Coordinates of C-alpha atoms and ligand atoms in Angstrom, one line a residue:
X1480 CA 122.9 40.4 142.2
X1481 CA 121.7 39.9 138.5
X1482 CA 119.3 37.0 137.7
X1483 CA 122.1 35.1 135.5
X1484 CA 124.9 35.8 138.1
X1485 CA 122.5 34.4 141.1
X1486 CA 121.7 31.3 138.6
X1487 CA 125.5 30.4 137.7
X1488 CA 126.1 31.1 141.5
X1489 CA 123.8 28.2 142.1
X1490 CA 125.1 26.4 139.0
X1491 CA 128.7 27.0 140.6
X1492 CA 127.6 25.5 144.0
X1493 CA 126.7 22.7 142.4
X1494 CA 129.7 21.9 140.4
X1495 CA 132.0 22.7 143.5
X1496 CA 129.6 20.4 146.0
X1497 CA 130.2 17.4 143.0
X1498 CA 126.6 17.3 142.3
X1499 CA 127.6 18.5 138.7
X1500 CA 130.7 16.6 138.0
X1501 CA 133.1 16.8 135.2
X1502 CA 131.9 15.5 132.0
X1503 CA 128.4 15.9 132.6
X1504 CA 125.9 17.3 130.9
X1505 CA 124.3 21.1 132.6
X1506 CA 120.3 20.9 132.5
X1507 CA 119.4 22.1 129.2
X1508 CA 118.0 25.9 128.8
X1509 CA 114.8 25.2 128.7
X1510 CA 115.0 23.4 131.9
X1511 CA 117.4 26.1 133.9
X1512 CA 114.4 28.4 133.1
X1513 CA 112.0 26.6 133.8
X1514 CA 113.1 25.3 137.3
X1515 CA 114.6 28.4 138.1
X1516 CA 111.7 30.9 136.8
X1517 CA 113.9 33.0 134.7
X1518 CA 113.9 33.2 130.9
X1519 CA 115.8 31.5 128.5
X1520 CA 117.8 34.4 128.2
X1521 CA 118.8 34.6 131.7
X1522 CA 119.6 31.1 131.7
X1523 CA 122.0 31.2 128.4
X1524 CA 123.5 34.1 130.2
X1525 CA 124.5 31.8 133.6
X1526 CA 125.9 29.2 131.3
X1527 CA 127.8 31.8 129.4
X1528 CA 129.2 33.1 132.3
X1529 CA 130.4 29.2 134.0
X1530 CA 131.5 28.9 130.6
X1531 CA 133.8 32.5 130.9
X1532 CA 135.2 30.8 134.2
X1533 CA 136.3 27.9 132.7
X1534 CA 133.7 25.9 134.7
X1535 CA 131.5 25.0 131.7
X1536 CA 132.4 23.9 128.2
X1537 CA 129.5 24.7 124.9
X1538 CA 129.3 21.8 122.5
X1539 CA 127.3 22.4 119.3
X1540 CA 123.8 21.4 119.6
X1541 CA 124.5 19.4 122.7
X1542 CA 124.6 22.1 125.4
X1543 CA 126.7 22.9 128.2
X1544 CA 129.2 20.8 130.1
X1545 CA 130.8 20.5 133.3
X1546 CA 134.3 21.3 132.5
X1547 CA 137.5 18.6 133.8
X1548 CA 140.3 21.7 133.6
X1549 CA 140.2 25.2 133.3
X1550 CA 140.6 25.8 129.3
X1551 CA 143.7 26.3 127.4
X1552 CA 144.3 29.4 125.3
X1553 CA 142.8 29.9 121.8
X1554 CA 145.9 30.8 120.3
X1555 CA 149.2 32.4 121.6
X1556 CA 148.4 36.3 123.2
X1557 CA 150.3 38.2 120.0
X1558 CA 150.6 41.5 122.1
X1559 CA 149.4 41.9 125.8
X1560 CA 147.1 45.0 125.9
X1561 CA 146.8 46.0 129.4
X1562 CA 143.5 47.4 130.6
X1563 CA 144.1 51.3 131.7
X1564 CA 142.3 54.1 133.0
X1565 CA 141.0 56.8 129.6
X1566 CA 144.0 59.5 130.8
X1567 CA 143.5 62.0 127.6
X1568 CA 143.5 65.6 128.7
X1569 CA 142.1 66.5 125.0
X1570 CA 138.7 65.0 125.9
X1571 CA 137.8 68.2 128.2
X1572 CA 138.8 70.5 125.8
X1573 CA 136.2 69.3 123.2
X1574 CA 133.0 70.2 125.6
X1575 CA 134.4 74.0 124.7
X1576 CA 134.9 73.2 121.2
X1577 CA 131.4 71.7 121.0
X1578 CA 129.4 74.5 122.7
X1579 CA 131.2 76.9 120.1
X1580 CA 128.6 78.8 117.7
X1581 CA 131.4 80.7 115.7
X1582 CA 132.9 78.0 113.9
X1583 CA 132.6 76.6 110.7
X1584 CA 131.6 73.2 112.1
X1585 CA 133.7 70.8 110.0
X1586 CA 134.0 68.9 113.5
X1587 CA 130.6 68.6 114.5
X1588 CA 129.3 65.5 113.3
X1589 CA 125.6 66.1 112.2
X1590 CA 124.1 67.0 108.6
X1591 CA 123.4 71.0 108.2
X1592 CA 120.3 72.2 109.6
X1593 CA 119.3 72.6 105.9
X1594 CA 119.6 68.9 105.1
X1595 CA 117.4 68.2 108.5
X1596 CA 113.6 68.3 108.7
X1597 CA 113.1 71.8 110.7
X1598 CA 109.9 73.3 109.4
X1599 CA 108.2 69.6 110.0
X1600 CA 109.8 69.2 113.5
X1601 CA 108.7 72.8 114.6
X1602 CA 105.0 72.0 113.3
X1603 CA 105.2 68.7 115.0
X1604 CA 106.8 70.2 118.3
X1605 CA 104.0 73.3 118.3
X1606 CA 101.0 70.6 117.4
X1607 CA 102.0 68.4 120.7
X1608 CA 102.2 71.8 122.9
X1609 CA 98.8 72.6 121.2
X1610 CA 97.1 69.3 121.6
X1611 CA 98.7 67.1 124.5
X1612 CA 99.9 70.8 126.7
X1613 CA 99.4 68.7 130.6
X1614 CA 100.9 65.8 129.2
X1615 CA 103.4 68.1 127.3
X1616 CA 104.7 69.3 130.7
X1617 CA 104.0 66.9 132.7
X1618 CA 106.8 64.1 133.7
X1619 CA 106.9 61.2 130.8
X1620 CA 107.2 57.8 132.0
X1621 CA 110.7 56.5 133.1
X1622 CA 110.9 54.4 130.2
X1623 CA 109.6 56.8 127.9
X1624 CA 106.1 58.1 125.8
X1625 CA 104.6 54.1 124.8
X1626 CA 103.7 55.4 121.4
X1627 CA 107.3 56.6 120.1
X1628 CA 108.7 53.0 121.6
X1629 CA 106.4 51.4 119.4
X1630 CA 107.7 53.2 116.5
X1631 CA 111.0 52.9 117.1
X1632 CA 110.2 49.1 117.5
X1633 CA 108.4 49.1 114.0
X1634 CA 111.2 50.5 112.3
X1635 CA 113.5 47.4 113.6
X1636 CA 110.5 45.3 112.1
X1637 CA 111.2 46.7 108.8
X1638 CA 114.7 46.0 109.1
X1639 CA 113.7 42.4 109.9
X1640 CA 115.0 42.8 113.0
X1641 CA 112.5 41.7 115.6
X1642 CA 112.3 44.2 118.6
X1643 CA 109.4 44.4 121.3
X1644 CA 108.3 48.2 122.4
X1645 CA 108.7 46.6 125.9
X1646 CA 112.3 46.8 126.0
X1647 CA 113.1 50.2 124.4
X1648 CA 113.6 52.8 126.7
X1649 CA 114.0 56.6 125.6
X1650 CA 117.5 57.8 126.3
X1651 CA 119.1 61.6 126.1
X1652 CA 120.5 60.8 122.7
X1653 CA 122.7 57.9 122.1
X1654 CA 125.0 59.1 124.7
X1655 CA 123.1 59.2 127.6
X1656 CA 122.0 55.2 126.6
X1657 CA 125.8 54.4 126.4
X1658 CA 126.0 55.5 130.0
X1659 CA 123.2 54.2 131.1
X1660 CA 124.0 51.0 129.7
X1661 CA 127.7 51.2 131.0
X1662 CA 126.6 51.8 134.3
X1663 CA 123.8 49.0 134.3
X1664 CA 126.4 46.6 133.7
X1665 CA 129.2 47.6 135.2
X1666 CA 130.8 48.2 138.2
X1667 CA 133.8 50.7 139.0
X1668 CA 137.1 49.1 138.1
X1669 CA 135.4 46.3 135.7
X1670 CA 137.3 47.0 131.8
X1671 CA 136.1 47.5 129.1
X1672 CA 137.0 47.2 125.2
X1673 CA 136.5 49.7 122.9
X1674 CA 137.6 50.3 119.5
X1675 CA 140.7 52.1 118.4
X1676 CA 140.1 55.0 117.4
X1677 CA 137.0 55.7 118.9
X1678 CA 134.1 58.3 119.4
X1679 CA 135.4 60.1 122.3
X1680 CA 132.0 60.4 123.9
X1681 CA 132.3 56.6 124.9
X1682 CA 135.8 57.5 126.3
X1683 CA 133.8 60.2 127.7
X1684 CA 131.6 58.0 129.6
X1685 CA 134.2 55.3 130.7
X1686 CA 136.6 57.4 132.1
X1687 CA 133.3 59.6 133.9
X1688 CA 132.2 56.1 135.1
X1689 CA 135.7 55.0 136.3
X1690 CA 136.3 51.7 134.6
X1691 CA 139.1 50.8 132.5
X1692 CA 139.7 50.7 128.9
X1693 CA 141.4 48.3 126.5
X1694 CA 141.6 49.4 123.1
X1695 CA 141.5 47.0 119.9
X1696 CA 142.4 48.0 116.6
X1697 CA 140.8 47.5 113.0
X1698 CA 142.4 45.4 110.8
X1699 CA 144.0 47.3 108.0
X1700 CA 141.1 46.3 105.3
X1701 CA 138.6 47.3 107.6
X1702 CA 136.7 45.6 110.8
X1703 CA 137.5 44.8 114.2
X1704 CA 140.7 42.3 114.5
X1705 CA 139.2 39.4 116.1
X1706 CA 142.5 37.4 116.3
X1707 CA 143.7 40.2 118.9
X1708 CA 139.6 40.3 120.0
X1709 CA 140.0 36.1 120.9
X1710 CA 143.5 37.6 123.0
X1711 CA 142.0 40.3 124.9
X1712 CA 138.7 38.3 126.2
X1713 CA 141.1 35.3 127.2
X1714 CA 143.7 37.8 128.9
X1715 CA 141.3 39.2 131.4
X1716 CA 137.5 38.8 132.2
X1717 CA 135.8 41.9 130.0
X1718 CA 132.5 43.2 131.1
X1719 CA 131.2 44.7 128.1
X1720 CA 132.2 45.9 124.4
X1721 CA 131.5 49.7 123.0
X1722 CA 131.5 49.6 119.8
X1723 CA 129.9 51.3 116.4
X1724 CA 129.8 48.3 113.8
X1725 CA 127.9 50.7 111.4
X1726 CA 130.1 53.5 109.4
X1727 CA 132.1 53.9 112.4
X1728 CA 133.0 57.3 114.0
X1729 CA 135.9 58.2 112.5
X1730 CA 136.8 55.3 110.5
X1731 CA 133.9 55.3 108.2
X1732 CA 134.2 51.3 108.4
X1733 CA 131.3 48.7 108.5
X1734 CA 131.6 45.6 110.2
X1735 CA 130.7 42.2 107.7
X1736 CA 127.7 40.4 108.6
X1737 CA 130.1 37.7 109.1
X1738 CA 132.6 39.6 111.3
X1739 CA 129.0 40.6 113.5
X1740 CA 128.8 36.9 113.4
X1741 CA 131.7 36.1 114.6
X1742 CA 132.2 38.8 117.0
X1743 CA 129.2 38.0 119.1
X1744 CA 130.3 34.1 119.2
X1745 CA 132.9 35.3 120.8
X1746 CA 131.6 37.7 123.4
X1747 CA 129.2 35.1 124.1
X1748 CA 131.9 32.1 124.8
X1749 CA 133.4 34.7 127.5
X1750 CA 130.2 36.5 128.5
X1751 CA 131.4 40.0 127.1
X1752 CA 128.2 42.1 126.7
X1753 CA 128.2 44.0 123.7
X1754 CA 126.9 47.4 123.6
X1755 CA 126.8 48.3 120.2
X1756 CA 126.3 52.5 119.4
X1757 CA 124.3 52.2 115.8
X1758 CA 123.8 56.3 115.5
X1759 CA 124.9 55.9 112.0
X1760 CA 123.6 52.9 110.8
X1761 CA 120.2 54.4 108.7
X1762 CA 123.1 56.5 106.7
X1763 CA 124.0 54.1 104.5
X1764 CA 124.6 56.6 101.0
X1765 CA 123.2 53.6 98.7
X1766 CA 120.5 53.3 100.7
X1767 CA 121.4 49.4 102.0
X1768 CA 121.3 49.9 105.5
X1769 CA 123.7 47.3 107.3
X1770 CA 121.8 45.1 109.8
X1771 CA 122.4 46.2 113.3
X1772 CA 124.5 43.7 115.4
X1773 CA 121.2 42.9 117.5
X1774 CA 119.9 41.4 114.4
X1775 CA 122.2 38.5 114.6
X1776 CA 122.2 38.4 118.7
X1777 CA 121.1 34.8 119.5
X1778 CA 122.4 35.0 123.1
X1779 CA 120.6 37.9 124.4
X1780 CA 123.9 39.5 124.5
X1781 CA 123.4 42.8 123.0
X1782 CA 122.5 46.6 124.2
X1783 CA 121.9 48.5 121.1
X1784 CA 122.1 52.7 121.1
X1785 CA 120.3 54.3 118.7
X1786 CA 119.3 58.0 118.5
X1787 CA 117.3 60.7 116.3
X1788 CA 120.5 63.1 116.2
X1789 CA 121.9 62.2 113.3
X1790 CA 119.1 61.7 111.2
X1791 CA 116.1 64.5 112.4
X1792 CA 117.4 66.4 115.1
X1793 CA 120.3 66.5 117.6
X1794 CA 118.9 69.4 119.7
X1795 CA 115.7 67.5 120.6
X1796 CA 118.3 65.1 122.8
X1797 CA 116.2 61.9 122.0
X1798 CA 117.9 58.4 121.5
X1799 CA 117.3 54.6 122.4
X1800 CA 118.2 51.8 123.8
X1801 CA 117.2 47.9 122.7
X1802 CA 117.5 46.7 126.4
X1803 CA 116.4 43.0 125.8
X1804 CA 117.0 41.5 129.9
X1805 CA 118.8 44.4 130.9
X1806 CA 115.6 46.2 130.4
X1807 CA 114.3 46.8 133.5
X1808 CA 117.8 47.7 134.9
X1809 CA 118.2 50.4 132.2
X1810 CA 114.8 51.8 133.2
X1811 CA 115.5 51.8 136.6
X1812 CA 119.6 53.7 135.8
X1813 CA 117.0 55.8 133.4
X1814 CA 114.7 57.1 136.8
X1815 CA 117.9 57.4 138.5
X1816 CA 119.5 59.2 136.0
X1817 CA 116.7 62.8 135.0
X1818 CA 113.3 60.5 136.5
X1819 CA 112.6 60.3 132.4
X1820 CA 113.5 61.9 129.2
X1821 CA 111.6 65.6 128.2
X1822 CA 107.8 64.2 127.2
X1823 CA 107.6 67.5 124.5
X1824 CA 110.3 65.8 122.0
X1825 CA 109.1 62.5 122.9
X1826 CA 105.0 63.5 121.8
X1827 CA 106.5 65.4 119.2
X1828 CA 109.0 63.0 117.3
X1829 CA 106.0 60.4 117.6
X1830 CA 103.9 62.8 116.1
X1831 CA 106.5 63.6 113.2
X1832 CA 107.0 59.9 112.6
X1833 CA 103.4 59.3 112.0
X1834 CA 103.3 62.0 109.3
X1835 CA 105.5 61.9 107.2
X1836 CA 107.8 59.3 104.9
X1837 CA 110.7 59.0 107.1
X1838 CA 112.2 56.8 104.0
X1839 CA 112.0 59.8 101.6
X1840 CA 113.8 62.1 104.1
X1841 CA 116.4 59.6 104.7
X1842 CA 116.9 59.2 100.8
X1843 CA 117.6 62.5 100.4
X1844 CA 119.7 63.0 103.4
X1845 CA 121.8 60.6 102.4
X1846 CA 122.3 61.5 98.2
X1847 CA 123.5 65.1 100.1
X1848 CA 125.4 63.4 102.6
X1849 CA 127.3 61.2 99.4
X1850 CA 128.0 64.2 97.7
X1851 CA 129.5 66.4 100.2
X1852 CA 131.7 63.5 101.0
X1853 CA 132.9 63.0 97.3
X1854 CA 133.2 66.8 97.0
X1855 CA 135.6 66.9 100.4
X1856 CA 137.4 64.1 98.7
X1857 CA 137.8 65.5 95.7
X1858 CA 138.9 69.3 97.7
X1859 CA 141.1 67.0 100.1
X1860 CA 143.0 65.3 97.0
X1861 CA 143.0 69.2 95.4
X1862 CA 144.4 71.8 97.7
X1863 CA 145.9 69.0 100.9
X1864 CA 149.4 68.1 100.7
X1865 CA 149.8 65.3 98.4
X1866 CA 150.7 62.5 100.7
X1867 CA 147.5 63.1 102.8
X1868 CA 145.3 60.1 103.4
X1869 CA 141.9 60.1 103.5
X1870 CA 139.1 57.5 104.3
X1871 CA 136.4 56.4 102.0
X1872 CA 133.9 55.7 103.7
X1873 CA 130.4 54.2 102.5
X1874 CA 128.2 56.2 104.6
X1875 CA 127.8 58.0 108.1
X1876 CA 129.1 61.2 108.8
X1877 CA 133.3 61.3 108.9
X1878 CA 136.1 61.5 106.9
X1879 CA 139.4 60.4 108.6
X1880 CA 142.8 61.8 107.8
X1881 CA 145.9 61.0 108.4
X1882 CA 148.3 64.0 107.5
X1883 CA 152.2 63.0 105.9
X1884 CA 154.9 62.7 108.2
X1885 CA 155.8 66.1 109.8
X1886 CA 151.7 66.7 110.2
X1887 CA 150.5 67.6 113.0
X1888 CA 146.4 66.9 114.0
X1889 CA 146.4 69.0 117.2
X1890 CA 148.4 71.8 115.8
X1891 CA 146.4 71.9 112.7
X1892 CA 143.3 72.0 115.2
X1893 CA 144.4 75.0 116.9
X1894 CA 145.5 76.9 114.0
X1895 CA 142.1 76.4 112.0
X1896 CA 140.4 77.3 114.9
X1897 CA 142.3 80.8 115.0
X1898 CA 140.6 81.1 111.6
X1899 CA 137.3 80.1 112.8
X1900 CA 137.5 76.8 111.2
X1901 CA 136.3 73.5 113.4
X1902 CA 138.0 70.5 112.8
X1903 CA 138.3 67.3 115.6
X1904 CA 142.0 66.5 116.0
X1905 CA 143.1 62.7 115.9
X1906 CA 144.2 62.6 119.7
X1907 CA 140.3 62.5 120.6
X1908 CA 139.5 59.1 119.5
X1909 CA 141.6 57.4 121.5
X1910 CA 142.1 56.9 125.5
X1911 CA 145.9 58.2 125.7
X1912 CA 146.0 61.0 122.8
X1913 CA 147.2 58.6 119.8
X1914 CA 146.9 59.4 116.3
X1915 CA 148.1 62.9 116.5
X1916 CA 148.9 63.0 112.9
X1917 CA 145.5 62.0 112.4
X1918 CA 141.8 64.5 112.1
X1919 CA 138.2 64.2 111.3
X1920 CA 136.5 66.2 109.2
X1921 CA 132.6 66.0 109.0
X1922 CA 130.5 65.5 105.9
X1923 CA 127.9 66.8 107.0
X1924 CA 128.1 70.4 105.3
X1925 CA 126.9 71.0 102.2
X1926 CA 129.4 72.2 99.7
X1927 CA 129.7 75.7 99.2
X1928 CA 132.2 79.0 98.2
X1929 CA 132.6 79.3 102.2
X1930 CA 133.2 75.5 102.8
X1931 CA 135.8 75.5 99.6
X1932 CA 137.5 78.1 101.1
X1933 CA 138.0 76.7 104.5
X1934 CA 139.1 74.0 103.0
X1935 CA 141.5 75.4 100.7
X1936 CA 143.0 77.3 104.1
X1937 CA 142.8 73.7 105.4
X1938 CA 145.3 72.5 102.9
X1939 CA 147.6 75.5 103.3
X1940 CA 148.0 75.0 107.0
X1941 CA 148.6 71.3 106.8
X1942 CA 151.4 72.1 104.1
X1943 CA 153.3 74.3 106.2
X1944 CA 153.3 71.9 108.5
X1945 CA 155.0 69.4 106.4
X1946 CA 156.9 71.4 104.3
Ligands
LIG1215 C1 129.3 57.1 117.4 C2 128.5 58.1 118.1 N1 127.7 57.7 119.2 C3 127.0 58.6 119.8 C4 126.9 59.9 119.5 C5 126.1 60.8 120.3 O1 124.8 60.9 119.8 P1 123.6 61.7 120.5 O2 123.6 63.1 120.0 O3 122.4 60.9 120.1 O4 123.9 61.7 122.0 C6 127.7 60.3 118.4 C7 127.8 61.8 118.1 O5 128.6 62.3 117.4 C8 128.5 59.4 117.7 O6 129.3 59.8 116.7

């Protein structure tokens, strides 16, 4: 049992023995800590959870309360979304897809190797083989090489975002920290929401880890619909949220600070935890990075993903995750897991970091990134039916389209990749094959004869389709 669940446990004892009655006043957090030798966190995290029961009411700077009746809804359920298993045959077939080196990878979402740092990252790599070889090849610790942690921790300092080395733990890329941070904290069974569409690697990791999904859509101006967000948490208990508030894979989208905001108030009144995937969020094209969720986490309610795939490398498999409490649980899933992450990356990222202006790569990663987008755009809008829609997004890697009626994602899919062109049909994103009229196409190719081409082809294929 958790800390926080064996604290409300005793909290619940309490209240059912009438120690606690109805009306009055829990012991304040500092107290719960203090009494029970846990930290405030822990014990904002036992009151959350009475609170998800119905046991405990919050009142504004007054703390918790012992609740007389179980609470009434928020508002009227608008559409029952029952939590299912992820049953979408599509998601095997993209490990094929993925492993593919003959395409032309308009499906892969990662810049070119040319907009990537390579000659730096193989000096880097070579240097730490040269200079650190036992440690090189020896087993790095469970929670990862100290001296990349703190890095990773300063660059959330100069996002104002505070983070302590302590609780980062080096990941596989972002994926393996979604799974790791699944299976931390949950069980088998337990649902989970997710966005709709979705990444499919986090429908990926669901399904592998059997727990159920239910989906919630974006509004239609953008961000997560928190009307239907207030239904879902009140219709059944969910143990955690997936989701990617920062240019969102495929949408493009970016949460408000004010949605975040208002997101994690409510995750916290039902003790949701959020694991939020922020791969994307240092690819911001104007250079305004949107502040990561954890930023605005007073609850101690958020797992944040991060990884170096989409910015220096994806082969060198290194990601993160912010565990704040869950810390030593995700270390722990981590040993379990590969005993600890490849030290050669790990002494070699750390080393790259050190070097060089991370800032100035990221500047010009993200000008290319902007203008293959606009150019795609612009090809799209040129040589695509013209009732195609396409996303326009303010940074990451994706372009969404949705194809006029008669189109046809999968199809399209499979005919492009007769001609050796990659693109990721719609049905991927989502947990029972949706969006089937839908595709992504990556930015991150820069523009050339070849890539005009394809996407001329492209076009043609989706007109037949429609015609
Ligand atoms: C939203 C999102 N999360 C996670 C990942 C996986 O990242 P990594 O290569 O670090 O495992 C991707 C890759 O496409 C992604 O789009």
């Amino acid at each position: 049992m958790l800390l926080y669940e064996s604290l409300a446990a005793q909290l619940r004892e309490q209240i059912a023995a009438g120690v606690l009655r109805a009306g009055e006043r829990l012991p304040s957090i500092r107290r719960l800590a203090l009494a029970h030798g846990v930290s405030a966190a822990t014990a904002v995290q036992a009151c959350l959870q009475l609170e998800r029961e119905g046991l405990a009411l919050a009142r504004p700077r007054s703390g918790y309360f012992v609740r007389a009746q179980p609470p009434a809804p928020l508002s009227p359920v608008p559409r029952r979304r029952v939590p299912r298993t992820v049953s979408n045959p599509a998601l095997h077939e993209v490990i094929d897809m993925l492993s593919r080196r003959d395409l032309l990878p308009l499906h892969a979402a990662v810049p070119a190797p040319e907009l990537l740092p390579g000659t730096a990252l193989a000096a880097a790599l070579a240097r730490a083989l040269r200079r650190n070889r036992t440690q090189a090849l020896d087993y790095a610790p469970a929670q990862g090489h100290p001296p990349l942690r703190r890095l990773i921790a300063q660059r959330y300092a100069q996002l104002a975002t505070a983070v302590s080395p302590d609780e980062v733990v080096i990941t596989a890329g972002a994926m393996e920290a979604i799974t790791l941070a699944l299976r931390s904290i949950a069980a088998p069974g337990d649902v989970v929401l997710v966005e709709t569409p979705t990444y499919h690697g986090i429908l990926q990791a669901v399904a592998a880890l059997r727990l159920k999904v239910v989906e919630l859509p974006h509004r239609p101006g953008g961000g997560l619909d928190l009307a239907r967000l207030d239904a879902v948490l009140q219709d059944a208990p969910v143990r955690a949220a997936v989701l990617v508030p920062n240019f969102h894979n495929p949408l493009g989208s970016v949460a408000s600070d004010a949605d975040k905001q208002a997101l994690l108030a409510r995750c916290a009144r039902h003790g949701t935890v959020v694991i939020e995937d922020d791969v994307y969020g240092e690819l911001a094209w104007s250079g305004q990075r949107p502040a990561p969720l954890r930023h605005f986490d007073c609850h101690g309610l958020v797992i944040t993903c991060g990884s170096f795939s989409k910015t220096l490398a994806p082969g060198l498999r290194t990601g993160w995750l912010l565990g704040g409490e869950w810390t030593d649980a995700l270390v722990r899933a981590k040993y379990h897991s590969t005993v600890g992450s490849p030290a050669l990356p790990q002494l070699a990222l750390a080393d790259y970091l050190q070097r060089h202006d991370q800032e100035r790569h990221l500047r010009r990663l993200r000008r290319a990134l902007a203008d293959n987008a606009r150019r795609l755009r612009a090809g799209i809008e040129r040589h695509w039916p013209q009732a195609t829609r396409c996303s326009d997004p303010s940074g990451g890697l994706s372009l969404w389209l949705q194809l006029p009626p008669g189109g046809d994602g999968t199809a399209l899919f499979e005919a492009a990749l007769a001609e050796g062109i990659g693109i990721s049909p719609g049905q991927l994103f989502s947990s029972r094959g949706d969006y089937r009229d839908h595709l992504r196409l990556s930015c991150g190719l820069p523009w050339d004869e070849h890539l005009e081409r394809a996407l001329r082809r492209l076009g043609q294929l989706a007109a037949a389709q429609v015609a």
